[in-house]
GROMACS .gro file of N, CA, C and O in nm:
model
  256
    1MET      N    1  -2.075  -0.096  -1.276
    1MET     CA    2  -2.021  -0.062  -1.147
    1MET      C    3  -2.133   0.002  -1.066
    1MET      O    4  -2.208   0.084  -1.117
    2ASP      N    5  -2.143  -0.036  -0.941
    2ASP     CA    6  -2.251   0.018  -0.859
    2ASP      C    7  -2.217   0.161  -0.815
    2ASP      O    8  -2.103   0.206  -0.819
    3GLU      N    9  -2.320   0.233  -0.774
    3GLU     CA   10  -2.306   0.374  -0.738
    3GLU      C   11  -2.213   0.396  -0.619
    3GLU      O   12  -2.132   0.489  -0.619
    4THR      N   13  -2.219   0.313  -0.519
    4THR     CA   14  -2.134   0.327  -0.401
    4THR      C   15  -1.986   0.315  -0.437
    4THR      O   16  -1.903   0.395  -0.392
    5THR      N   17  -1.951   0.218  -0.518
    5THR     CA   18  -1.812   0.200  -0.561
    5THR      C   19  -1.766   0.319  -0.643
    5THR      O   20  -1.657   0.371  -0.623
    6ALA      N   21  -1.850   0.364  -0.734
    6ALA     CA   22  -1.816   0.479  -0.818
    6ALA      C   23  -1.794   0.603  -0.731
    6ALA      O   24  -1.702   0.681  -0.755
    7MET      N   25  -1.875   0.621  -0.629
    7MET     CA   26  -1.859   0.736  -0.540
    7MET      C   27  -1.728   0.729  -0.463
    7MET      O   28  -1.661   0.830  -0.443
    8LYS      N   29  -1.688   0.609  -0.422
    8LYS     CA   30  -1.561   0.594  -0.351
    8LYS      C   31  -1.444   0.628  -0.442
    8LYS      O   32  -1.348   0.692  -0.401
    9ILE      N   33  -1.452   0.584  -0.568
    9ILE     CA   34  -1.344   0.609  -0.663
    9ILE      C   35  -1.333   0.758  -0.694
    9ILE      O   36  -1.223   0.813  -0.697
   10THR      N   37  -1.446   0.823  -0.715
   10THR     CA   38  -1.442   0.964  -0.755
   10THR      C   39  -1.431   1.059  -0.637
   10THR      O   40  -1.401   1.177  -0.656
   11GLY      N   41  -1.455   1.010  -0.517
   11GLY     CA   42  -1.440   1.094  -0.399
   11GLY      C   43  -1.564   1.174  -0.363
   11GLY      O   44  -1.558   1.263  -0.279
   12HIS      N   45  -1.678   1.143  -0.424
   12HIS     CA   46  -1.801   1.214  -0.389
   12HIS      C   47  -1.849   1.168  -0.252
   12HIS      O   48  -1.855   1.048  -0.224
   13LYS      N   49  -1.886   1.262  -0.169
   13LYS     CA   50  -1.929   1.230  -0.033
   13LYS      C   51  -2.081   1.214  -0.022
   13LYS      O   52  -2.130   1.149   0.068
   14THR      N   53  -2.155   1.276  -0.114
   14THR     CA   54  -2.301   1.265  -0.111
   14THR      C   55  -2.354   1.217  -0.245
   14THR      O   56  -2.293   1.241  -0.350
   15VAL      N   57  -2.468   1.151  -0.240
   15VAL     CA   58  -2.532   1.102  -0.362
   15VAL      C   59  -2.575   1.219  -0.449
   15VAL      O   60  -2.566   1.214  -0.572
   16ALA      N   61  -2.618   1.329  -0.386
   16ALA     CA   62  -2.663   1.446  -0.462
   16ALA      C   63  -2.550   1.500  -0.550
   16ALA      O   64  -2.571   1.532  -0.667
   17MET      N   65  -2.431   1.512  -0.494
   17MET     CA   66  -2.318   1.562  -0.573
   17MET      C   67  -2.278   1.462  -0.681
   17MET      O   68  -2.245   1.500  -0.793
   18PHE      N   69  -2.283   1.334  -0.648
   18PHE     CA   70  -2.250   1.231  -0.746
   18PHE      C   71  -2.347   1.237  -0.864
   18PHE      O   72  -2.306   1.234  -0.980
   19ARG      N   73  -2.474   1.247  -0.835
   19ARG     CA   74  -2.575   1.249  -0.942
   19ARG      C   75  -2.574   1.378  -1.022
   19ARG      O   76  -2.617   1.380  -1.137
   20ARG      N   77  -2.524   1.486  -0.964
   20ARG     CA   78  -2.514   1.612  -1.037
   20ARG      C   79  -2.426   1.597  -1.160
   20ARG      O   80  -2.447   1.660  -1.261
   21TYR      N   81  -2.325   1.510  -1.149
   21TYR     CA   82  -2.232   1.489  -1.258
   21TYR      C   83  -2.255   1.354  -1.325
   21TYR      O   84  -2.162   1.289  -1.369
   22ASP      N   85  -2.380   1.313  -1.333
   22ASP     CA   86  -2.417   1.185  -1.392
   22ASP      C   87  -2.372   1.179  -1.538
   22ASP      O   88  -2.400   1.268  -1.617
   23ILE      N   89  -2.299   1.073  -1.573
   23ILE     CA   90  -2.244   1.057  -1.708
   23ILE      C   91  -2.341   0.972  -1.790
   23ILE      O   92  -2.378   0.863  -1.749
   24LYS      N   93  -2.378   1.021  -1.906
   24LYS     CA   94  -2.477   0.952  -1.988
   24LYS      C   95  -2.418   0.880  -2.109
   24LYS      O   96  -2.474   0.783  -2.153
   25THR      N   97  -2.309   0.927  -2.165
   25THR     CA   98  -2.261   0.869  -2.289
   25THR      C   99  -2.186   0.739  -2.265
   25THR      O  100  -2.110   0.726  -2.170
   26ARG      N  101  -2.208   0.643  -2.352
   26ARG     CA  102  -2.145   0.512  -2.340
   26ARG      C  103  -1.992   0.521  -2.356
   26ARG      O  104  -1.917   0.455  -2.286
   27THR      N  105  -1.946   0.607  -2.447
   27THR     CA  106  -1.802   0.621  -2.470
   27THR      C  107  -1.731   0.666  -2.344
   27THR      O  108  -1.629   0.609  -2.306
   28ILE      N  109  -1.784   0.766  -2.278
   28ILE     CA  110  -1.723   0.816  -2.155
   28ILE      C  111  -1.726   0.708  -2.047
   28ILE      O  112  -1.627   0.687  -1.977
   29CYS      N  113  -1.836   0.638  -2.035
   29CYS     CA  114  -1.848   0.534  -1.932
   29CYS      C  115  -1.748   0.421  -1.952
   29CYS      O  116  -1.699   0.363  -1.855
   30THR      N  117  -1.715   0.388  -2.076
   30THR     CA  118  -1.621   0.279  -2.100
   30THR      C  119  -1.477   0.323  -2.083
   30THR      O  120  -1.390   0.242  -2.051
   31ARG      N  121  -1.448   0.451  -2.101
   31ARG     CA  122  -1.311   0.500  -2.089
   31ARG      C  123  -1.278   0.551  -1.949
   31ARG      O  124  -1.162   0.557  -1.912
   32LEU      N  125  -1.378   0.588  -1.873
   32LEU     CA  126  -1.355   0.650  -1.743
   32LEU      C  127  -1.276   0.564  -1.646
   32LEU      O  128  -1.182   0.614  -1.583
   33PRO      N  129  -1.307   0.434  -1.628
   33PRO     CA  130  -1.229   0.356  -1.531
   33PRO      C  131  -1.078   0.357  -1.559
   33PRO      O  132  -0.999   0.372  -1.466
   34ALA      N  133  -1.038   0.348  -1.684
   34ALA     CA  134  -0.895   0.351  -1.718
   34ALA      C  135  -0.834   0.486  -1.684
   34ALA      O  136  -0.722   0.495  -1.635
   35LYS      N  137  -0.909   0.594  -1.708
   35LYS     CA  138  -0.859   0.727  -1.677
   35LYS      C  139  -0.843   0.744  -1.526
   35LYS      O  140  -0.746   0.805  -1.481
   36VAL      N  141  -0.935   0.691  -1.449
   36VAL     CA  142  -0.926   0.701  -1.303
   36VAL      C  143  -0.805   0.624  -1.253
   36VAL      O  144  -0.731   0.672  -1.166
   37VAL      N  145  -0.782   0.507  -1.308
   37VAL     CA  146  -0.665   0.426  -1.269
   37VAL      C  147  -0.536   0.502  -1.301
   37VAL      O  148  -0.445   0.509  -1.218
   38LYS      N  149  -0.529   0.562  -1.418
   38LYS     CA  150  -0.409   0.640  -1.456
   38LYS      C  151  -0.390   0.758  -1.363
   38LYS      O  152  -0.278   0.789  -1.322
   39TYR      N  153  -0.499   0.826  -1.329
   39TYR     CA  154  -0.490   0.941  -1.238
   39TYR      C  155  -0.433   0.897  -1.102
   39TYR      O  156  -0.342   0.959  -1.049
   40HIS      N  157  -0.487   0.789  -1.047
   40HIS     CA  158  -0.440   0.742  -0.917
   40HIS      C  159  -0.296   0.690  -0.924
   40HIS      O  160  -0.221   0.702  -0.828
   41ALA      N  161  -0.257   0.634  -1.038
   41ALA     CA  162  -0.120   0.588  -1.054
   41ALA      C  163  -0.024   0.707  -1.050
   41ALA      O  164   0.081   0.702  -0.984
   42ARG      N  165  -0.060   0.815  -1.119
   42ARG     CA  166   0.023   0.936  -1.115
   42ARG      C  167   0.028   0.992  -0.974
   42ARG      O  168   0.134   1.032  -0.925
   43LYS      N  169  -0.085   0.995  -0.908
   43LYS     CA  170  -0.093   1.047  -0.771
   43LYS      C  171  -0.008   0.961  -0.677
   43LYS      O  172   0.062   1.013  -0.590
   44ALA      N  173  -0.013   0.830  -0.696
   44ALA     CA  174   0.064   0.738  -0.612
   44ALA      C  175   0.214   0.759  -0.630
   44ALA      O  176   0.290   0.753  -0.534
   45ARG      N  177   0.255   0.783  -0.754
   45ARG     CA  178   0.398   0.808  -0.778
   45ARG      C  179   0.443   0.935  -0.706
   45ARG      O  180   0.553   0.943  -0.654
   46LYS      N  181   0.356   1.034  -0.702
   46LYS     CA  182   0.390   1.161  -0.637
   46LYS      C  183   0.387   1.149  -0.485
   46LYS      O  184   0.469   1.208  -0.416
   47THR      N  185   0.291   1.074  -0.432
   47THR     CA  186   0.273   1.068  -0.287
   47THR      C  187   0.327   0.941  -0.223
   47THR      O  188   0.338   0.933  -0.102
   48GLY      N  189   0.356   0.842  -0.306
   48GLY     CA  190   0.402   0.714  -0.253
   48GLY      C  191   0.287   0.630  -0.199
   48GLY      O  192   0.309   0.528  -0.136
   49ALA      N  193   0.165   0.673  -0.225
   49ALA     CA  194   0.047   0.601  -0.176
   49ALA      C  195   0.017   0.480  -0.264
   49ALA      O  196   0.075   0.464  -0.371
   50ASN      N  197  -0.075   0.398  -0.219
   50ASN     CA  198  -0.111   0.276  -0.291
   50ASN      C  199  -0.246   0.292  -0.359
   50ASN      O  200  -0.318   0.196  -0.379
   51ASN      N  201  -0.284   0.413  -0.400
   51ASN     CA  202  -0.415   0.441  -0.457
   51ASN      C  203  -0.440   0.369  -0.589
   51ASN      O  204  -0.552   0.328  -0.616
   52ALA      N  205  -0.340   0.353  -0.672
   52ALA     CA  206  -0.359   0.290  -0.803
   52ALA      C  207  -0.407   0.147  -0.787
   52ALA      O  208  -0.499   0.103  -0.855
   53LYS      N  209  -0.345   0.071  -0.695
   53LYS     CA  210  -0.387  -0.068  -0.675
   53LYS      C  211  -0.528  -0.074  -0.618
   53LYS      O  212  -0.607  -0.158  -0.657
   54LEU      N  213  -0.561   0.017  -0.527
   54LEU     CA  214  -0.696   0.019  -0.469
   54LEU      C  215  -0.799   0.050  -0.576
   54LEU      O  216  -0.904  -0.012  -0.581
   55THR      N  217  -0.768   0.145  -0.664
   55THR     CA  218  -0.861   0.181  -0.770
   55THR      C  219  -0.879   0.067  -0.868
   55THR      O  220  -0.990   0.035  -0.907
   56GLN      N  221  -0.770   0.002  -0.908
   56GLN     CA  222  -0.780  -0.110  -1.001
   56GLN      C  223  -0.867  -0.220  -0.942
   56GLN      O  224  -0.949  -0.278  -1.011
   57LYS      N  225  -0.850  -0.247  -0.814
   57LYS     CA  226  -0.932  -0.349  -0.749
   57LYS      C  227  -1.078  -0.309  -0.750
   57LYS      O  228  -1.166  -0.389  -0.776
   58ALA      N  229  -1.105  -0.180  -0.725
   58ALA     CA  230  -1.243  -0.130  -0.721
   58ALA      C  231  -1.313  -0.138  -0.855
   58ALA      O  232  -1.431  -0.163  -0.862
   59VAL      N  233  -1.237  -0.120  -0.964
   59VAL     CA  234  -1.299  -0.125  -1.097
   59VAL      C  235  -1.287  -0.261  -1.163
   59VAL      O  236  -1.314  -0.278  -1.279
   60GLY      N  237  -1.241  -0.359  -1.087
   60GLY     CA  238  -1.240  -0.495  -1.137
   60GLY      C  239  -1.107  -0.541  -1.193
   60GLY      O  240  -1.100  -0.644  -1.258
   61GLY      N  241  -1.000  -0.466  -1.171
   61GLY     CA  242  -0.868  -0.507  -1.221
   61GLY      C  243  -0.796  -0.592  -1.118
   61GLY      O  244  -0.852  -0.633  -1.018
   62GLU      N  245  -0.670  -0.618  -1.145
   62GLU     CA  246  -0.588  -0.701  -1.055
   62GLU      C  247  -0.572  -0.634  -0.919
   62GLU      O  248  -0.627  -0.676  -0.823
   63GLY      N  249  -0.489  -0.530  -0.913
   63GLY     CA  250  -0.472  -0.451  -0.793
   63GLY      C  251  -0.427  -0.526  -0.670
   63GLY      O  252  -0.449  -0.481  -0.560
   64LYS      N  253  -0.368  -0.642  -0.685
   64LYS     CA  254  -0.329  -0.720  -0.568
   64LYS      C  255  -0.186  -0.695  -0.530
   64LYS      O  256  -0.104  -0.661  -0.605
   0.00000   0.00000   0.00000
């Protein structure tokens, strides 16, 4: 996943803040997209927003 897409998903506004929390381990990198999708799905249920579908699309899922 490119840096710009990752920043949009995580909500980082600057590259400096994004890089401050740079993730190095492979395990975390492979599990993170699913966790982000779950987070946005919970948020969408609470707010009625469409964030889960947008996140799935951003990380390569269906989201249509």
